[in-house]
PDB file of C-alpha atoms and ligand atoms in Angstrom:
ATOM      1  CA  MET A   1      80.256 148.431  89.138  1.00  0.00           C
ATOM      2  CA  SER A   2      78.221 145.350  89.912  1.00  0.00           C
ATOM      3  CA  VAL A   3      78.336 143.731  93.420  1.00  0.00           C
ATOM      4  CA  ILE A   4      79.751 140.531  92.030  1.00  0.00           C
ATOM      5  CA  LYS A   5      82.571 142.477  90.332  1.00  0.00           C
ATOM      6  CA  GLU A   6      83.268 144.630  93.265  1.00  0.00           C
ATOM      7  CA  ASN A   7      83.504 141.524  95.598  1.00  0.00           C
ATOM      8  CA  LEU A   8      85.652 139.709  93.206  1.00  0.00           C
ATOM      9  CA  GLU A   9      88.113 142.550  93.009  1.00  0.00           C
ATOM     10  CA  GLU A  10      88.349 142.553  96.792  1.00  0.00           C
ATOM     11  CA  ILE A  11      88.979 138.808  96.783  1.00  0.00           C
ATOM     12  CA  ARG A  12      91.510 138.761  94.108  1.00  0.00           C
ATOM     13  CA  LEU A  13      93.379 141.331  96.035  1.00  0.00           C
ATOM     14  CA  LYS A  14      93.420 139.343  99.299  1.00  0.00           C
ATOM     15  CA  ILE A  15      94.279 136.117  97.350  1.00  0.00           C
ATOM     16  CA  LYS A  16      97.268 138.077  95.932  1.00  0.00           C
ATOM     17  CA  ARG A  17      98.269 139.180  99.272  1.00  0.00           C
ATOM     18  CA  ALA A  18      98.057 135.936 100.921  1.00  0.00           C
ATOM     19  CA  ALA A  19      99.806 134.203  98.162  1.00  0.00           C
ATOM     20  CA  GLU A  20     102.708 136.568  98.368  1.00  0.00           C
ATOM     21  CA  LYS A  21     102.755 136.083 102.082  1.00  0.00           C
ATOM     22  CA  SER A  22     103.278 132.419 101.557  1.00  0.00           C
ATOM     23  CA  GLY A  23     106.014 132.964  98.878  1.00  0.00           C
ATOM     24  CA  ARG A  24     103.743 132.117  95.845  1.00  0.00           C
ATOM     25  CA  LYS A  25     102.093 133.840  92.876  1.00  0.00           C
ATOM     26  CA  PRO A  26      98.485 134.736  92.829  1.00  0.00           C
ATOM     27  CA  GLU A  27      98.244 132.630  89.716  1.00  0.00           C
ATOM     28  CA  ASP A  28      99.313 129.715  91.710  1.00  0.00           C
ATOM     29  CA  ILE A  29      95.993 129.721  93.715  1.00  0.00           C
ATOM     30  CA  MET A  30      92.706 128.730  92.027  1.00  0.00           C
ATOM     31  CA  LEU A  31      89.819 130.571  92.916  1.00  0.00           C
ATOM     32  CA  LEU A  32      86.719 128.191  92.790  1.00  0.00           C
ATOM     33  CA  GLY A  33      83.514 130.152  92.736  1.00  0.00           C
ATOM     34  CA  VAL A  34      80.997 128.179  94.727  1.00  0.00           C
ATOM     35  CA  THR A  35      77.432 128.576  92.903  1.00  0.00           C
ATOM     36  CA  LYS A  36      75.163 126.786  95.129  1.00  0.00           C
ATOM     37  CA  THR A  37      71.590 128.349  95.234  1.00  0.00           C
ATOM     38  CA  VAL A  38      72.719 131.120  92.878  1.00  0.00           C
ATOM     39  CA  ASP A  39      70.952 131.636  89.640  1.00  0.00           C
ATOM     40  CA  CYS A  40      72.427 131.073  86.110  1.00  0.00           C
ATOM     41  CA  GLU A  41      72.227 134.635  85.193  1.00  0.00           C
ATOM     42  CA  ARG A  42      74.614 135.657  88.165  1.00  0.00           C
ATOM     43  CA  ILE A  43      76.714 132.538  87.606  1.00  0.00           C
ATOM     44  CA  GLN A  44      77.264 133.612  83.891  1.00  0.00           C
ATOM     45  CA  GLU A  45      78.076 137.116  85.128  1.00  0.00           C
ATOM     46  CA  LEU A  46      81.001 135.679  87.273  1.00  0.00           C
ATOM     47  CA  ALA A  47      82.069 133.318  84.323  1.00  0.00           C
ATOM     48  CA  ASP A  48      82.331 136.382  82.129  1.00  0.00           C
ATOM     49  CA  LEU A  49      84.406 138.199  84.606  1.00  0.00           C
ATOM     50  CA  GLY A  50      86.991 135.328  84.177  1.00  0.00           C
ATOM     51  CA  VAL A  51      86.281 132.914  87.084  1.00  0.00           C
ATOM     52  CA  LYS A  52      86.064 129.711  84.974  1.00  0.00           C
ATOM     53  CA  GLU A  53      86.378 127.230  87.841  1.00  0.00           C
ATOM     54  CA  LEU A  54      82.857 126.659  89.309  1.00  0.00           C
ATOM     55  CA  GLY A  55      81.818 124.428  92.192  1.00  0.00           C
ATOM     56  CA  GLU A  56      78.395 122.865  93.344  1.00  0.00           C
ATOM     57  CA  ASN A  57      77.712 120.684  96.141  1.00  0.00           C
ATOM     58  CA  ARG A  58      74.598 118.960  94.918  1.00  0.00           C
ATOM     59  CA  VAL A  59      74.457 116.720  91.675  1.00  0.00           C
ATOM     60  CA  GLN A  60      71.005 117.734  90.855  1.00  0.00           C
ATOM     61  CA  GLU A  61      71.597 121.339  91.026  1.00  0.00           C
ATOM     62  CA  LEU A  62      74.758 121.023  89.068  1.00  0.00           C
ATOM     63  CA  MET A  63      73.102 119.239  86.335  1.00  0.00           C
ATOM     64  CA  THR A  64      70.656 122.041  85.877  1.00  0.00           C
ATOM     65  CA  LYS A  65      73.493 124.496  85.421  1.00  0.00           C
ATOM     66  CA  ILE A  66      76.117 122.689  83.479  1.00  0.00           C
ATOM     67  CA  ASP A  67      74.547 123.025  80.033  1.00  0.00           C
ATOM     68  CA  VAL A  68      73.417 126.522  80.679  1.00  0.00           C
ATOM     69  CA  ILE A  69      76.649 128.330  81.590  1.00  0.00           C
ATOM     70  CA  LYS A  70      78.741 129.372  78.543  1.00  0.00           C
ATOM     71  CA  GLY A  71      82.253 130.260  78.228  1.00  0.00           C
ATOM     72  CA  GLY A  72      84.418 127.192  78.766  1.00  0.00           C
ATOM     73  CA  VAL A  73      83.935 126.835  82.556  1.00  0.00           C
ATOM     74  CA  ASN A  74      85.093 123.708  84.437  1.00  0.00           C
ATOM     75  CA  TRP A  75      82.817 122.256  87.017  1.00  0.00           C
ATOM     76  CA  HIS A  76      83.838 120.713  90.313  1.00  0.00           C
ATOM     77  CA  LEU A  77      81.727 118.741  92.581  1.00  0.00           C
ATOM     78  CA  ILE A  78      82.497 119.878  96.124  1.00  0.00           C
ATOM     79  CA  GLY A  79      79.663 118.435  98.353  1.00  0.00           C
ATOM     80  CA  SER A  80      78.995 114.863  99.541  1.00  0.00           C
ATOM     81  CA  LEU A  81      78.148 112.452  96.803  1.00  0.00           C
ATOM     82  CA  GLN A  82      76.115 109.451  97.019  1.00  0.00           C
ATOM     83  CA  THR A  83      77.174 106.430  94.838  1.00  0.00           C
ATOM     84  CA  ASN A  84      73.984 106.270  93.066  1.00  0.00           C
ATOM     85  CA  LYS A  85      74.667 109.692  91.623  1.00  0.00           C
ATOM     86  CA  VAL A  86      78.084 108.999  90.487  1.00  0.00           C
ATOM     87  CA  LYS A  87      76.986 107.941  87.010  1.00  0.00           C
ATOM     88  CA  TYR A  88      75.522 111.424  86.173  1.00  0.00           C
ATOM     89  CA  ILE A  89      78.814 113.357  86.664  1.00  0.00           C
ATOM     90  CA  ILE A  90      81.572 111.041  85.230  1.00  0.00           C
ATOM     91  CA  GLY A  91      83.087 112.793  82.189  1.00  0.00           C
ATOM     92  CA  ARG A  92      81.388 116.190  83.197  1.00  0.00           C
ATOM     93  CA  VAL A  93      83.267 117.418  86.050  1.00  0.00           C
ATOM     94  CA  LYS A  94      86.846 118.318  86.242  1.00  0.00           C
ATOM     95  CA  LEU A  95      87.444 117.340  89.670  1.00  0.00           C
ATOM     96  CA  ILE A  96      85.522 115.702  92.589  1.00  0.00           C
ATOM     97  CA  HIS A  97      86.632 117.317  95.747  1.00  0.00           C
ATOM     98  CA  SER A  98      84.480 115.238  98.174  1.00  0.00           C
ATOM     99  CA  VAL A  99      85.714 111.483  98.114  1.00  0.00           C
ATOM    100  CA  ASP A 100      84.863 110.424 101.578  1.00  0.00           C
ATOM    101  CA  SER A 101      84.906 106.697 101.445  1.00  0.00           C
ATOM    102  CA  ILE A 102      86.580 103.815  99.624  1.00  0.00           C
ATOM    103  CA  HIS A 103      83.187 102.637  98.411  1.00  0.00           C
ATOM    104  CA  LEU A 104      82.538 105.904  96.699  1.00  0.00           C
ATOM    105  CA  ALA A 105      86.149 105.627  95.111  1.00  0.00           C
ATOM    106  CA  GLU A 106      85.270 102.175  93.855  1.00  0.00           C
ATOM    107  CA  GLU A 107      82.027 103.489  92.130  1.00  0.00           C
ATOM    108  CA  ILE A 108      84.031 106.278  90.613  1.00  0.00           C
ATOM    109  CA  SER A 109      86.558 104.085  89.296  1.00  0.00           C
ATOM    110  CA  ARG A 110      84.054 101.455  88.008  1.00  0.00           C
ATOM    111  CA  ARG A 111      82.045 104.055  86.248  1.00  0.00           C
ATOM    112  CA  SER A 112      85.095 105.854  84.773  1.00  0.00           C
ATOM    113  CA  VAL A 113      86.437 102.712  83.511  1.00  0.00           C
ATOM    114  CA  LYS A 114      83.187 101.780  81.761  1.00  0.00           C
ATOM    115  CA  ALA A 115      83.175 105.319  80.137  1.00  0.00           C
ATOM    116  CA  GLY A 116      86.838 104.680  79.037  1.00  0.00           C
ATOM    117  CA  LEU A 117      88.096 107.668  80.963  1.00  0.00           C
ATOM    118  CA  ALA A 118      89.721 108.660  84.057  1.00  0.00           C
ATOM    119  CA  THR A 119      88.323 111.064  86.841  1.00  0.00           C
ATOM    120  CA  ASP A 120      90.455 113.183  88.912  1.00  0.00           C
ATOM    121  CA  ILE A 121      89.525 113.219  92.598  1.00  0.00           C
ATOM    122  CA  LEU A 122      90.567 114.713  95.905  1.00  0.00           C
ATOM    123  CA  LEU A 123      90.279 112.920  99.115  1.00  0.00           C
ATOM    124  CA  GLU A 124      88.140 114.719 101.865  1.00  0.00           C
ATOM    125  CA  VAL A 125      89.833 114.919 105.247  1.00  0.00           C
ATOM    126  CA  ASN A 126      87.968 115.513 108.429  1.00  0.00           C
ATOM    127  CA  ALA A 127      90.896 117.566 109.766  1.00  0.00           C
ATOM    128  CA  ALA A 128      89.067 118.734 112.969  1.00  0.00           C
ATOM    129  CA  GLY A 129      87.456 115.411 113.598  1.00  0.00           C
ATOM    130  CA  GLU A 130      83.984 116.966 113.631  1.00  0.00           C
ATOM    131  CA  GLU A 131      81.165 114.475 114.314  1.00  0.00           C
ATOM    132  CA  SER A 132      79.037 116.342 111.695  1.00  0.00           C
ATOM    133  CA  LYS A 133      81.557 116.458 108.881  1.00  0.00           C
ATOM    134  CA  HIS A 134      82.385 113.818 106.122  1.00  0.00           C
ATOM    135  CA  GLY A 135      85.925 112.810 105.425  1.00  0.00           C
ATOM    136  CA  PHE A 136      88.640 110.407 106.368  1.00  0.00           C
ATOM    137  CA  SER A 137      90.526 110.996 109.469  1.00  0.00           C
ATOM    138  CA  PRO A 138      94.141 112.206 109.150  1.00  0.00           C
ATOM    139  CA  ALA A 139      95.295 109.033 110.732  1.00  0.00           C
ATOM    140  CA  GLU A 140      93.655 106.800 107.958  1.00  0.00           C
ATOM    141  CA  ILE A 141      94.514 108.830 105.036  1.00  0.00           C
ATOM    142  CA  TYR A 142      97.717 107.125 104.323  1.00  0.00           C
ATOM    143  CA  GLY A 143      96.006 103.564 104.238  1.00  0.00           C
ATOM    144  CA  VAL A 144      93.474 105.048 101.932  1.00  0.00           C
ATOM    145  CA  VAL A 145      95.991 106.421  99.517  1.00  0.00           C
ATOM    146  CA  ASP A 146      97.712 103.018  99.414  1.00  0.00           C
ATOM    147  CA  LYS A 147      94.494 101.241  98.690  1.00  0.00           C
ATOM    148  CA  LEU A 148      93.445 103.753  95.726  1.00  0.00           C
ATOM    149  CA  ARG A 149      96.748 103.256  93.849  1.00  0.00           C
ATOM    150  CA  GLU A 150      95.263  99.828  92.830  1.00  0.00           C
ATOM    151  CA  PHE A 151      92.129 101.624  91.370  1.00  0.00           C
ATOM    152  CA  ASP A 152      91.809 101.994  87.618  1.00  0.00           C
ATOM    153  CA  GLY A 153      89.907 105.052  86.237  1.00  0.00           C
ATOM    154  CA  ILE A 154      90.595 107.330  89.058  1.00  0.00           C
ATOM    155  CA  ARG A 155      93.498 109.815  89.603  1.00  0.00           C
ATOM    156  CA  VAL A 156      94.128 111.107  93.140  1.00  0.00           C
ATOM    157  CA  LYS A 157      95.083 114.710  92.726  1.00  0.00           C
ATOM    158  CA  GLY A 158      95.263 115.920  96.336  1.00  0.00           C
ATOM    159  CA  LEU A 159      93.295 116.681  99.534  1.00  0.00           C
ATOM    160  CA  MET A 160      90.431 118.656 100.539  1.00  0.00           C
ATOM    161  CA  THR A 161      88.927 119.873 103.829  1.00  0.00           C
ATOM    162  CA  VAL A 162      85.941 121.773 105.230  1.00  0.00           C
ATOM    163  CA  ALA A 163      87.237 123.513 108.267  1.00  0.00           C
ATOM    164  CA  PRO A 164      84.928 124.323 111.083  1.00  0.00           C
ATOM    165  CA  TYR A 165      83.215 127.754 111.200  1.00  0.00           C
ATOM    166  CA  ASP A 166      85.098 129.921 113.455  1.00  0.00           C
ATOM    167  CA  GLU A 167      84.546 133.638 113.860  1.00  0.00           C
ATOM    168  CA  ASN A 168      88.295 133.764 114.210  1.00  0.00           C
ATOM    169  CA  PRO A 169      89.958 132.223 111.014  1.00  0.00           C
ATOM    170  CA  ASP A 170      93.222 131.930 112.836  1.00  0.00           C
ATOM    171  CA  ASN A 171      91.760 129.228 115.011  1.00  0.00           C
ATOM    172  CA  ASN A 172      91.630 127.103 111.742  1.00  0.00           C
ATOM    173  CA  ARG A 173      95.485 127.339 111.136  1.00  0.00           C
ATOM    174  CA  VAL A 174      96.012 124.285 113.088  1.00  0.00           C
ATOM    175  CA  TYR A 175      93.829 122.190 110.864  1.00  0.00           C
ATOM    176  CA  PHE A 176      95.264 123.818 107.679  1.00  0.00           C
ATOM    177  CA  LYS A 177      98.670 123.183 108.842  1.00  0.00           C
ATOM    178  CA  LYS A 178      97.736 119.467 109.538  1.00  0.00           C
ATOM    179  CA  MET A 179      96.529 119.261 105.945  1.00  0.00           C
ATOM    180  CA  ARG A 180      99.678 120.736 104.467  1.00  0.00           C
ATOM    181  CA  GLU A 181     101.710 118.242 106.490  1.00  0.00           C
ATOM    182  CA  LEU A 182      99.745 115.243 105.170  1.00  0.00           C
ATOM    183  CA  PHE A 183      99.688 116.743 101.708  1.00  0.00           C
ATOM    184  CA  ILE A 184     103.762 117.092 101.618  1.00  0.00           C
ATOM    185  CA  ASP A 185     104.152 113.797 103.370  1.00  0.00           C
ATOM    186  CA  ILE A 186     102.117 111.832 100.796  1.00  0.00           C
ATOM    187  CA  LYS A 187     103.792 113.854  98.034  1.00  0.00           C
ATOM    188  CA  ALA A 188     107.179 112.914  99.234  1.00  0.00           C
ATOM    189  CA  LYS A 189     106.401 109.189  99.223  1.00  0.00           C
ATOM    190  CA  ASN A 190     105.887 109.525  95.313  1.00  0.00           C
ATOM    191  CA  ARG A 191     103.352 106.787  94.812  1.00  0.00           C
ATOM    192  CA  ASN A 192     102.192 105.585  91.591  1.00  0.00           C
ATOM    193  CA  ASN A 193      98.823 106.903  90.451  1.00  0.00           C
ATOM    194  CA  ILE A 194      98.930 109.518  93.377  1.00  0.00           C
ATOM    195  CA  ASP A 195      99.811 113.034  92.397  1.00  0.00           C
ATOM    196  CA  MET A 196      99.494 115.555  95.167  1.00  0.00           C
ATOM    197  CA  SER A 197      98.839 118.700  93.074  1.00  0.00           C
ATOM    198  CA  PHE A 198      95.870 120.337  94.866  1.00  0.00           C
ATOM    199  CA  LEU A 199      95.283 121.288  98.350  1.00  0.00           C
ATOM    200  CA  SER A 200      91.679 122.438  98.467  1.00  0.00           C
ATOM    201  CA  MET A 201      90.888 124.464 101.741  1.00  0.00           C
ATOM    202  CA  GLY A 202      89.576 127.659 102.686  1.00  0.00           C
ATOM    203  CA  MET A 203      86.044 129.281 102.214  1.00  0.00           C
ATOM    204  CA  THR A 204      84.808 132.937 102.619  1.00  0.00           C
ATOM    205  CA  ASN A 205      85.478 133.084 106.178  1.00  0.00           C
ATOM    206  CA  ASP A 206      89.057 131.723 106.282  1.00  0.00           C
ATOM    207  CA  TYR A 207      90.552 131.657 102.817  1.00  0.00           C
ATOM    208  CA  GLU A 208      93.285 133.995 103.540  1.00  0.00           C
ATOM    209  CA  ALA A 209      94.549 132.022 106.489  1.00  0.00           C
ATOM    210  CA  ALA A 210      94.187 128.821 104.322  1.00  0.00           C
ATOM    211  CA  ILE A 211      96.340 130.294 101.510  1.00  0.00           C
ATOM    212  CA  GLU A 212      99.037 131.435 103.924  1.00  0.00           C
ATOM    213  CA  GLU A 213      99.146 127.844 105.290  1.00  0.00           C
ATOM    214  CA  GLY A 214      99.382 126.358 101.837  1.00  0.00           C
ATOM    215  CA  ALA A 215      95.998 125.969 100.121  1.00  0.00           C
ATOM    216  CA  ASN A 216      96.155 126.161  96.271  1.00  0.00           C
ATOM    217  CA  ILE A 217      92.437 126.006  95.748  1.00  0.00           C
ATOM    218  CA  VAL A 218      89.906 128.106  97.721  1.00  0.00           C
ATOM    219  CA  ARG A 219      86.270 127.562  97.253  1.00  0.00           C
ATOM    220  CA  ILE A 220      84.278 130.849  97.738  1.00  0.00           C
ATOM    221  CA  GLY A 221      80.557 131.415  97.653  1.00  0.00           C
ATOM    222  CA  THR A 222      79.326 134.077 100.081  1.00  0.00           C
ATOM    223  CA  GLY A 223      82.275 136.305  99.471  1.00  0.00           C
ATOM    224  CA  ILE A 224      81.406 136.573  95.827  1.00  0.00           C
ATOM    225  CA  PHE A 225      77.577 136.433  95.746  1.00  0.00           C
ATOM    226  CA  GLY A 226      76.643 137.529  99.143  1.00  0.00           C
ATOM    227  CA  GLU A 227      74.518 135.649 101.687  1.00  0.00           C
ATOM    228  CA  ARG A 228      72.743 132.566 100.312  1.00  0.00           C
ATOM    229  CA  ASN A 229      68.988 132.455 100.336  1.00  0.00           C
ATOM    230  CA  TYR A 230      67.974 128.907 100.836  1.00  0.00           C
ATOM    231  CA  ASN A 231      64.264 128.733 100.095  1.00  0.00           C
TER     232      ASN A 231
HETATM  233  C1  PLP B   1      79.216 126.250 100.331  1.00  0.00           C
HETATM  234  C2  PLP B   1      80.571 125.530 100.425  1.00  0.00           C
HETATM  235  C3  PLP B   1      81.730 126.405 100.215  1.00  0.00           C
HETATM  236  C4  PLP B   1      81.602 127.908 100.149  1.00  0.00           C
HETATM  237  O1  PLP B   1      81.319 128.443 101.350  1.00  0.00           O
HETATM  238  P1  PLP B   1      81.245 129.987 101.571  1.00  0.00           P
HETATM  239  O2  PLP B   1      81.294 130.259 102.922  1.00  0.00           O
HETATM  240  O3  PLP B   1      79.881 130.359 101.057  1.00  0.00           O
HETATM  241  O4  PLP B   1      82.315 130.671 100.903  1.00  0.00           O
HETATM  242  C5  PLP B   1      82.942 125.764 100.137  1.00  0.00           C
HETATM  243  N1  PLP B   1      83.087 124.493 100.100  1.00  0.00           N
HETATM  244  C6  PLP B   1      82.045 123.542 100.268  1.00  0.00           C
HETATM  245  C7  PLP B   1      82.218 122.189 100.310  1.00  0.00           C
HETATM  246  C8  PLP B   1      80.658 124.160 100.412  1.00  0.00           C
HETATM  247  O5  PLP B   1      79.654 123.438 100.638  1.00  0.00           O
END
């Protein structure tokens, strides 16, 4: 069996267990295969194994892969997005996870309207308040949601966070819980144009804890492909 297949089977089993622990079905959890730095041959292998939701964190790298990978895959942008790159991805990605400023949302809105379509986005939250991380603070997210309701061409579909790296993933539960609280709270307000469907949190190191705390998208790279090689 190939390494990718073997890794994938283990991840699927762990997703199933964590989903059941939180009273959900494994199919309620989306596994997003994170393909940054991975060559197209290995990405295609993953797609052929049934992982159809793929995530990249850089626009340029995404564009080199998007027309090569076959089999009805959906691409997600998960990394920080510069406004001047928005035009390249409108209409080409299923979901932008990393909207971290009103200015960026404005540009996505403008470009989407121009293209005659609507773009689904998640709002990135800096749940741990880390200096080095992008995202809105938990405190400002309500105001942001209110503001974005007025924007045409975007649909807010949920929240995303990148938790700190911690050898003990249980230490991130406090941030995952915070995210779930925000998610549930905003959902309960039932705002126009705001549809809290996706809570994107959990990576290789902490996806089981994230699912147990309510994630329904996990973004996994290393766990599938092995350690990345940044040359
Ligand atoms: C790289 C990346 C991931 C995947 O990280 P792994 O630890 O390799 O699973 C998830 N989310 C974002 C935003 C990333 O940049």
